[in-house]
XYZ file of C-alpha atoms in Angstrom:
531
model
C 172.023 78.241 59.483
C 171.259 81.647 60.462
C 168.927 83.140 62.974
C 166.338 84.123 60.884
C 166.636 80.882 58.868
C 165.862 78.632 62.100
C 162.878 81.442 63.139
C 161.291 80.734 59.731
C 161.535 77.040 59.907
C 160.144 77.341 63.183
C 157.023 79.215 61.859
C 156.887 76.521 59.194
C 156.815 74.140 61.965
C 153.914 75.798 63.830
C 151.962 75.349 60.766
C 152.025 79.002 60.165
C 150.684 80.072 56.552
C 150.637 83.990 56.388
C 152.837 86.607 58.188
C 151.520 90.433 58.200
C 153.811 93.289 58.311
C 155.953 95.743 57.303
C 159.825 95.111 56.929
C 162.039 97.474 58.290
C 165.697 98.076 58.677
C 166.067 95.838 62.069
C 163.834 92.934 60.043
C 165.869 92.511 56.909
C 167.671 89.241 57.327
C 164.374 87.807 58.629
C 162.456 89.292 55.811
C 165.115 87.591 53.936
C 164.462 84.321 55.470
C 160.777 84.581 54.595
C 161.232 84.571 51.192
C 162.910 81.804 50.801
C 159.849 79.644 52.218
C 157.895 77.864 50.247
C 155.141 77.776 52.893
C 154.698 80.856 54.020
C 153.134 83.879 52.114
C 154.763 87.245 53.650
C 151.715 89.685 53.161
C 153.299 93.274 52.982
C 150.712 96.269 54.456
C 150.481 99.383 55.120
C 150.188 99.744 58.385
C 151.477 98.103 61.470
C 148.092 97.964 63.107
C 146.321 96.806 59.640
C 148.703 93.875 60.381
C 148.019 93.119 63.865
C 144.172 93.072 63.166
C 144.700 90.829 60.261
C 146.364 88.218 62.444
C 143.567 88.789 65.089
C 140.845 88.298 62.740
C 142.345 85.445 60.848
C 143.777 83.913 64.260
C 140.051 83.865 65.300
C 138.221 82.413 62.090
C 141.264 80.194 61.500
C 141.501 78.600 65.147
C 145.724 78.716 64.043
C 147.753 81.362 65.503
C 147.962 84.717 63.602
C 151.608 86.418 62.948
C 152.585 89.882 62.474
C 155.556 91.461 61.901
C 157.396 95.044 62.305
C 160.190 96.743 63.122
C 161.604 98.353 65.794
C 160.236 102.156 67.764
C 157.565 103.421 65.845
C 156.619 99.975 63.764
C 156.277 98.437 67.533
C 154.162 101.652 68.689
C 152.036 101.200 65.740
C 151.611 97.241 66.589
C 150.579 97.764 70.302
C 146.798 98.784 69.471
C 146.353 95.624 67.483
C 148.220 93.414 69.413
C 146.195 94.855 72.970
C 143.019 94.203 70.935
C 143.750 90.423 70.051
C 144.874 89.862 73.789
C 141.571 91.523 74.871
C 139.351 89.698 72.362
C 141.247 86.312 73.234
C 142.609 85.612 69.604
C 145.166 83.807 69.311
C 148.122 86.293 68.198
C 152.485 85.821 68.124
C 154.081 89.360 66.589
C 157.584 89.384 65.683
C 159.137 92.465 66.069
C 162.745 93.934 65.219
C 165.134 95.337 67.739
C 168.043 97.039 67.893
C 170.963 95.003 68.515
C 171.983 94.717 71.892
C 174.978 96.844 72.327
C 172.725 99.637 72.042
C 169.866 98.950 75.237
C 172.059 100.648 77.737
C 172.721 104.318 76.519
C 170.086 106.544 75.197
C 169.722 105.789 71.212
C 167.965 106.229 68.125
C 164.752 104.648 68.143
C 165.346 101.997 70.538
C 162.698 101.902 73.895
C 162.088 98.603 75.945
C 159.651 96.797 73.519
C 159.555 93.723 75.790
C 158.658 96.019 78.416
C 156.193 98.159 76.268
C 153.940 95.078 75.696
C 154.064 93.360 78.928
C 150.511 94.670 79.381
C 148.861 94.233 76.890
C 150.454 90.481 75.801
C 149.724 86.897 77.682
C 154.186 86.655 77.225
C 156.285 89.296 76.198
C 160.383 88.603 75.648
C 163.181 89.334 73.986
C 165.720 87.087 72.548
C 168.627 87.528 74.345
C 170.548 84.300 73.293
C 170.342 82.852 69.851
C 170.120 79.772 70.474
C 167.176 80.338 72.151
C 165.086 80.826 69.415
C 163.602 77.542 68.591
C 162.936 77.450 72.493
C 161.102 80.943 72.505
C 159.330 80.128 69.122
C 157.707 76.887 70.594
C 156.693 78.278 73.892
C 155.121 81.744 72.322
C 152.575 79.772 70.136
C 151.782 77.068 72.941
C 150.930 80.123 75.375
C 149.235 82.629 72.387
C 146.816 79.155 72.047
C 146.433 77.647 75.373
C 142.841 78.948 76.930
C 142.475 81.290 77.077
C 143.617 82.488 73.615
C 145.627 85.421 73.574
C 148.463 87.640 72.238
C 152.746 87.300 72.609
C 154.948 89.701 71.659
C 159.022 87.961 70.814
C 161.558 91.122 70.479
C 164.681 90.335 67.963
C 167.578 91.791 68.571
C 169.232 92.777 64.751
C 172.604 91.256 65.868
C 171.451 88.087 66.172
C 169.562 87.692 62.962
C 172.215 87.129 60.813
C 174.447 84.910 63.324
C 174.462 80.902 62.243
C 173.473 78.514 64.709
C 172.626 74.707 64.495
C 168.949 74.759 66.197
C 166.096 72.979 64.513
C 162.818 73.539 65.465
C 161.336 71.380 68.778
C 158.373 69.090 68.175
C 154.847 70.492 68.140
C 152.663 68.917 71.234
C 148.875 68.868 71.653
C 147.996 71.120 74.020
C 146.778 69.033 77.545
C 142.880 69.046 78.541
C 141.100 68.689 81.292
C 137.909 68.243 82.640
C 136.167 68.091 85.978
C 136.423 65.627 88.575
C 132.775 63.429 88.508
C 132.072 65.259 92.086
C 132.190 68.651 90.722
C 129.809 67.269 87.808
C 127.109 65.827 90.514
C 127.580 68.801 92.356
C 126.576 70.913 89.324
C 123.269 68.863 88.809
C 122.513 69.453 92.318
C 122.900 73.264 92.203
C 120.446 73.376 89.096
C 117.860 70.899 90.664
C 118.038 73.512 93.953
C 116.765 76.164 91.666
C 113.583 76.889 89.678
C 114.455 79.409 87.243
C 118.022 79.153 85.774
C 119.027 81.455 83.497
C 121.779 80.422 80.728
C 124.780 83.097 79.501
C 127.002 82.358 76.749
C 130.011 83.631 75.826
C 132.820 83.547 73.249
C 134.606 80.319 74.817
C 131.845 78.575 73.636
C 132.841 79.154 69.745
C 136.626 78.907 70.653
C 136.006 75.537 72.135
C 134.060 74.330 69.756
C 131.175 73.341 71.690
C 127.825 74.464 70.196
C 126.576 71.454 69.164
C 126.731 70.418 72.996
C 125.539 73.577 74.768
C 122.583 73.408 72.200
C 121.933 69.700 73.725
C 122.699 71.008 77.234
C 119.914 74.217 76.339
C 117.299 72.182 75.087
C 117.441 69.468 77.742
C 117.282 72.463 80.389
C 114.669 74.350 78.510
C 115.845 77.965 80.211
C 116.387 81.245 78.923
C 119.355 82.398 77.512
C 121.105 85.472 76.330
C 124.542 85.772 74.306
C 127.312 88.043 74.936
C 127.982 90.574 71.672
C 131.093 88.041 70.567
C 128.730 84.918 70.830
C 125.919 85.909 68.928
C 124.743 83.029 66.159
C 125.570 80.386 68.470
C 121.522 79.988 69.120
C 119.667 79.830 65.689
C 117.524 83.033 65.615
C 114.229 81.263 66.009
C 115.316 79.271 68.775
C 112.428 79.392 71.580
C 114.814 80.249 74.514
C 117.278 82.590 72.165
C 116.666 86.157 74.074
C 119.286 87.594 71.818
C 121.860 89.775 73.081
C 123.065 91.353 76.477
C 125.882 93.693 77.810
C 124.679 97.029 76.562
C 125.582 100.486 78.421
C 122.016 101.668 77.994
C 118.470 100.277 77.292
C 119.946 96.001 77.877
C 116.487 94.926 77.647
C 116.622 91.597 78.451
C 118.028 92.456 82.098
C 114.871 92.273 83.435
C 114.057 88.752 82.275
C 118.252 87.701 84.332
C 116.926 89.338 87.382
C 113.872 87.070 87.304
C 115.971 84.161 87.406
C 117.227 82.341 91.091
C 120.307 81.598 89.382
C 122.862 82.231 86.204
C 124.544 79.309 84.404
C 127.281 81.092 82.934
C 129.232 78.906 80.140
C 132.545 80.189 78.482
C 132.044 84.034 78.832
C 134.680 86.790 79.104
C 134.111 89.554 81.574
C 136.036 91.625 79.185
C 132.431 91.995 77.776
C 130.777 92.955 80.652
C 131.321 93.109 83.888
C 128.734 91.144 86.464
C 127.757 94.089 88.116
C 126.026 95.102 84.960
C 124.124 92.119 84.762
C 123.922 90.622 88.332
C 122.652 93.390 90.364
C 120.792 90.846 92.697
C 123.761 88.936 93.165
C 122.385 85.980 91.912
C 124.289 82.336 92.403
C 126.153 81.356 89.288
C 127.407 78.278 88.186
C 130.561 79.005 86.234
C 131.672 76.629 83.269
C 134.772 77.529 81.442
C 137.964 76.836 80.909
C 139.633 78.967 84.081
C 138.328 79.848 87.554
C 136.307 82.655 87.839
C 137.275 85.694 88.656
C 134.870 86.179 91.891
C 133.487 89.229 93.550
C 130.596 89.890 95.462
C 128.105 90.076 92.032
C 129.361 86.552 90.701
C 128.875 84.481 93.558
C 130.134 81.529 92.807
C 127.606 78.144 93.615
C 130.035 75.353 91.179
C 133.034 75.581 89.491
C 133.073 73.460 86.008
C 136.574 74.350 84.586
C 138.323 72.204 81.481
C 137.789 71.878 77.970
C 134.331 73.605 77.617
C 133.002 70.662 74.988
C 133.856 67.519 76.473
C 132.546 69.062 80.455
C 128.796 69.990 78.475
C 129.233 65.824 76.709
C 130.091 64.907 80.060
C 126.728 66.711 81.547
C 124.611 66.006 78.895
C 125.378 62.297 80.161
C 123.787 62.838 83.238
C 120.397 63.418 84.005
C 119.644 67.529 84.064
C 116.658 68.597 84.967
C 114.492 70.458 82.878
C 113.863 73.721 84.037
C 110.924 75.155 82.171
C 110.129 78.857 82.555
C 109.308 81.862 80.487
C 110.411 85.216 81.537
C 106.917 87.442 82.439
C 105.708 90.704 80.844
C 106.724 89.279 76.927
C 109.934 89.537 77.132
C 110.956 88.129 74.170
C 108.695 89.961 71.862
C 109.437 93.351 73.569
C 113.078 92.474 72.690
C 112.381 91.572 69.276
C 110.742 95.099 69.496
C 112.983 97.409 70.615
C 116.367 95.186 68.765
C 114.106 95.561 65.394
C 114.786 91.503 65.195
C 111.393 90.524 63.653
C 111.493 93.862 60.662
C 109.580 93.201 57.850
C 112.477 93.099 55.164
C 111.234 95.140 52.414
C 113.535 97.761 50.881
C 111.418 100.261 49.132
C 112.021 104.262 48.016
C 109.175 104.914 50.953
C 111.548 103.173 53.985
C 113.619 105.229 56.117
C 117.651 104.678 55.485
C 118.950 103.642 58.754
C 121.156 101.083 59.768
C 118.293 98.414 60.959
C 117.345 98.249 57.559
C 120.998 97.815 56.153
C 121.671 95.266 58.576
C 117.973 93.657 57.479
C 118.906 93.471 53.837
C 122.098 91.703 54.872
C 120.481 89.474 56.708
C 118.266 88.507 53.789
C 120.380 88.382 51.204
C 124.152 86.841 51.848
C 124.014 82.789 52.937
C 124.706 81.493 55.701
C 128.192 81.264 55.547
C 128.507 84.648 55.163
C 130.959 86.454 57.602
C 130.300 90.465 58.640
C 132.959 92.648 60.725
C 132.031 95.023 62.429
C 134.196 98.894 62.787
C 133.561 100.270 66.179
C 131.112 102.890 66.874
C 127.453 103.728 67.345
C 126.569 100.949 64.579
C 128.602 98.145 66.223
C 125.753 98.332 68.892
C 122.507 98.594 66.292
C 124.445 95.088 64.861
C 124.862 93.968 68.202
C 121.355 94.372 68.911
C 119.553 93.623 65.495
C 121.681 91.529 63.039
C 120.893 87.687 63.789
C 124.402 85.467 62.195
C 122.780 82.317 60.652
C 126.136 80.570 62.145
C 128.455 81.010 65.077
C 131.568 82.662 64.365
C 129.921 84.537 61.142
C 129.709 88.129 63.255
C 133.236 89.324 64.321
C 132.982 92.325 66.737
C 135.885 93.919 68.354
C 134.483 93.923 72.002
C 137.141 93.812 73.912
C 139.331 96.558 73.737
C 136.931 97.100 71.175
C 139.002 99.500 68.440
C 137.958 101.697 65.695
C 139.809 100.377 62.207
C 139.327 96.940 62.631
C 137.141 96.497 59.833
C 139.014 97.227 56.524
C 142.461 95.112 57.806
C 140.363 92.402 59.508
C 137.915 91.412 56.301
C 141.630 90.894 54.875
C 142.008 88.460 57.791
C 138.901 86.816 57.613
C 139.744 86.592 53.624
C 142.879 84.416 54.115
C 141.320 82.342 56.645
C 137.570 82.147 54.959
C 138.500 82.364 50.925
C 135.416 80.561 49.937
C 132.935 82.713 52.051
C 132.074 86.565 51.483
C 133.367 88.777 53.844
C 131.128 91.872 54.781
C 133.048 94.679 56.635
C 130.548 97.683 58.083
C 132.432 100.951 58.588
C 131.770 104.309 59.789
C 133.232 107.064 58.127
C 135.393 107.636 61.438
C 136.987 103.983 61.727
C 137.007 103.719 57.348
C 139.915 105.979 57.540
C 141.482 105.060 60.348
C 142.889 101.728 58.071
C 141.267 102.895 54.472
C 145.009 102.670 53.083
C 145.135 98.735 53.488
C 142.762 98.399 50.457
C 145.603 98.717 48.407
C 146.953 95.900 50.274
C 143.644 93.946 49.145
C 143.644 95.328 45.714
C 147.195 94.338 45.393
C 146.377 90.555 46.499
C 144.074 89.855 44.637
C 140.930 89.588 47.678
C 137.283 90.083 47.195
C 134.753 91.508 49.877
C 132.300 93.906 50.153
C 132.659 97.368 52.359
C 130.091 99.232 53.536
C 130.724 103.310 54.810
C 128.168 104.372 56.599
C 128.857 107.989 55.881
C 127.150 110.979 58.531
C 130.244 112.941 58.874
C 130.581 112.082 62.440
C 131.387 110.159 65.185
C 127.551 109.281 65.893
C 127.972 107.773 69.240
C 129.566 110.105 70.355
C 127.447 112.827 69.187
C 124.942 110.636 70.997
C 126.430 110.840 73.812
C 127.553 114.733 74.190
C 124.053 115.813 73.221
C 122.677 112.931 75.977
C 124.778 114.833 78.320
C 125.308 118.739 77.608
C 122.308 118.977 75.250
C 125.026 119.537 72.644
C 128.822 118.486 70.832
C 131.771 119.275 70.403
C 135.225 118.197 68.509
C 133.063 115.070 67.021
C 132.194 115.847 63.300
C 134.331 116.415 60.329
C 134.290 116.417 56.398
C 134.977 113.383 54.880
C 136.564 112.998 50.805
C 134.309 111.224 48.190
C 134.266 107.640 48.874
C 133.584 106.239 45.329
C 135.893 108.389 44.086
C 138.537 107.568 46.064
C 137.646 103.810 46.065
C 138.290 104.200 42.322
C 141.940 105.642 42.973
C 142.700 102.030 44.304
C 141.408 100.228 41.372
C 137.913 99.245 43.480
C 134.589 99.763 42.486
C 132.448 102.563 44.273
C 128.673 102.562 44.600
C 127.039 104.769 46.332
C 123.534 104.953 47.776
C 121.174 107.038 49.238
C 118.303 104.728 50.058
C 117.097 101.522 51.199
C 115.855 100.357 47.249
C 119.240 101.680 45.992
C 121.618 99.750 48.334
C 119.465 96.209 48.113
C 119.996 96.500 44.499
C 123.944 97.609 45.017
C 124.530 94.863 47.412
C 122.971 92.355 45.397
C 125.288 92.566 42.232
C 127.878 92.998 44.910
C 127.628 89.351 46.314
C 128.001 88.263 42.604
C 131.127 90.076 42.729
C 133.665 86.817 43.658
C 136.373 88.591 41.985
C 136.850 92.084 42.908
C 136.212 94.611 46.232
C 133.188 96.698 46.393
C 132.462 99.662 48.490
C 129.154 100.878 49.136
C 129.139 104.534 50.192
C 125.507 104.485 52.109
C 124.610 108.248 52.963
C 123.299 107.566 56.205
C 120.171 110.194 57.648
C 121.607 112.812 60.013
């Protein structure tokens, strides 16, 4: 069997389902391979990066790992921004990606750099096959490490020579991936550090979603009866009505529920990424923390570290909720939860009318009202990513996808094709500005093409707001951060999708409700946003 047979059995093995990419010269045999499975659907895009976001947003809805392919030189180049983004964001990621053949690293040749190299930093393991019989070997370990906690991205280099050379490998056995959980002293020690305090204050992260765990850090929150504020990629975890839900933290400017975290004697910190936010943005009193993930923490002198809780993030909050917490009762002073409801625009009446201003509160109301619960919005990067951070409420964990780590304008368009393949049943919302729309615009054809419904949303100013924002914050004026953009409907239509557009608050309630009775098709709402 050749090379690229035993890869592709060796996907098939892993339980993989979908493959993103684009084939090119170096790929062919294994391109070849892939057709030939009966398992695996090859989805061809249009981009290299469209592909590496689809596997990150799939890999993350999914909990499987996501794969994307692409060729040598400038198909690798184009992968790295995905690929650094899934690493970054913690999704669980393995791209394949064609090399030239080995007689060609040593002298100076046509398209060939050091991929291996190239996406050591940006990649949990990055390789090159350098012996064929390797491969079942390399397969194995790249989607044990792309799962293992945390989640993250691998990058396996193929060498063309070997692809088409026959070898008898098979692929190795598929293992559960080992837990662990804290010894019963670190546990006691735990309930002794919260019974030393008065005012805990609770911050979640995204482990808590990867792990699986909400239903026990909700037991764990309303046994301790403190405070607590999400990170952006953890939002829905607390229902929005939830007494001690103080929404969202890890804003650059105006993080309004700071105040309430430096009011606290000490942080219980469960399953967040400092790829969010760093503690001295949130920690300025250097309060004691007790840390409960699935790794050490990284400690410097704003997380001081009181107890360590690492393992599996669900079975070490079953194994506290065991014991007897103490409640720890308190209310953050000067209405802090209502002045946050204020300033977020949490509690808007939703009422779309011709007399309502059209800004992207009342958008992100309308979606709120309308789509159910399982209903799953992406967000593009830019200055809306923080208005959703701050106002949309997910009626589910896992329902709000936001690109926070590396945090990378396009993700939208490629990753509601993700979320598509690993959600088919739910509708898929991606918000877009006109900057990160056209960034990935061309893998609608990719959507067309297969068949996928969801709705887009182009919030179209003709800038890049936040940064406009910004410059004016700064110099009292911009520059280099506005452009023209083409006619969205129109061009929409030159795919095959339908184009709406609208220009008011009544208009796009109406738009986006015959949208959601769309199951069949793409829609793309052109919203003419107020300058």
């Amino acid at each position: 069997m050749k090379v690229s047979d035993v890869l592709v059995r060796c996907l098939e093995n892993e339980g993989v389902e979908y493959v993103f990419g684009i084939v090119g010269k170096e790929t062919l045999d294994l391109a070849d391979s892939l057709s030939k499975s009966s398992q695996i659907q090859y989805v061809n895009v249009r981009h290299e990066q469209g592909a590496a976001f689809m596997a990150d947003v799939y890999g993350r809805l999914s909990k499987k790992v996501g794969v994307c392919l692409s060729t040598l030189g400038p198909g690798a180049t184009n992968l790295l921004t995905g690929i650094a983004s899934a690493q970054l964001d913690h999704s669980p990621v393995v791209a394949l990606i064609g090399q030239a053949g080995v007689e060609r690293h040593h002298p100076e040749s046509h398209q060939y750099i050091d991929i291996a190299k190239m996406f050591e930093p940006t990649t949990k393991w990055s390789t090159q096959i350098k012996e064929s019989e390797t491969v079942p070997a390399i397969i194995r370990k790249a989607f044990r490490v792309a799962k293992i906690e945390k989640p993250g991205a691998v990058a396996i280099s193929l060498p063309e020579n070997f692809s088409a050379q026959m070898i008898p490998g098979k692929p190795l056995p598929v293992t559960a991936i080992p837990e662990s959980v804290p010894v019963n002293e670190a546990l006691e020690a735990a309930i002794t550090l919260i019974k030393k305090y008065l005012k805990p204050f609770i911050i979640i992260g995204n482990g808590i979603i990867r792990q699986d765990a909400v239903p026990e850090v909700l037991t764990f929150i309303d046994t301790i009866q403190s405070p607590v504020a999400h990170s952006f990629m953890a939002k829905g975890v607390l229902p929005k009505e939830h007494p001690l839900n103080f929404f969202t933290f890890g804003f650059n400017e105006n993080d309004e529920v700071l105040p309430g975290m430096a009011e606290a004697d000490i942080l219980i910190v469960i399953g967040f990424d400092f790829v969010e936010k760093l503690p001295k943005n949130w920690n300025q009193k250097k309060l004691p923390v007790l840390h409960i993930d699935t790794l050490p923490a990284e400690i410097n002198e704003y997380y001081p570290i009181g107890v360590e809780l690492i393992g599996n993030i669900k079975m070490t909050l079953q194994m506290l909720n065991q014991l007897e917490l103490p409640k720890k009762s308190w209310v953050p002073s000067d209405k802090l939860k209502e002045h946050i409801k204020t300033a977020y625009q949490i509690d808007q009446d939703q009422v779309n009318t011709h007399s309502q201003p059209f800004t992207i509160e009342n958008i992100l109301h309308c979606i709120e009202t309308l789509t159910p619960e399982n209903a799953i919005v992406i967000s593009d990067v830019g200055s809306h990513k923080v208005s959703i951070a701050r106002t949309y409420q997910p009626k589910m964990p896992d329902r709000l996808i936001i690109s926070n780590g590396l945090a990378s304008m396009g993700i939208a368009i490629p990753g509601a094709i993700g979320a598509k393949f690993a959600c088919p049943k739910d509708p898929v919302i991606c918000i877009t500005g006109d900057g990160g729309a056209l960034m990935n615009f061309s893998e609608l054809e990719t959507a067309k093409r297969l068949g996928l419904s969801f709705i887009v949303i182009v919030l179209n100013d003709s800038m890049l707001k936040l940064e406009v924002q910004q410059m004016n914050k700064k110099f009292g004026d911009n520059y280099g951060v506005t452009f023209k953009n083409p006619d969205f409907v129109q061009l929409a239509d030159s795919f095959g999708i339908r184009g709406k557009r609208a220009s008011n608050s009544f208009e796009f309630e109406n738009i986006l409700k015959e949208a959601l009775k769309s199951e069949e098709e793409i829609v793309l709402i052109d919203v003419a946003m107020e300058i």
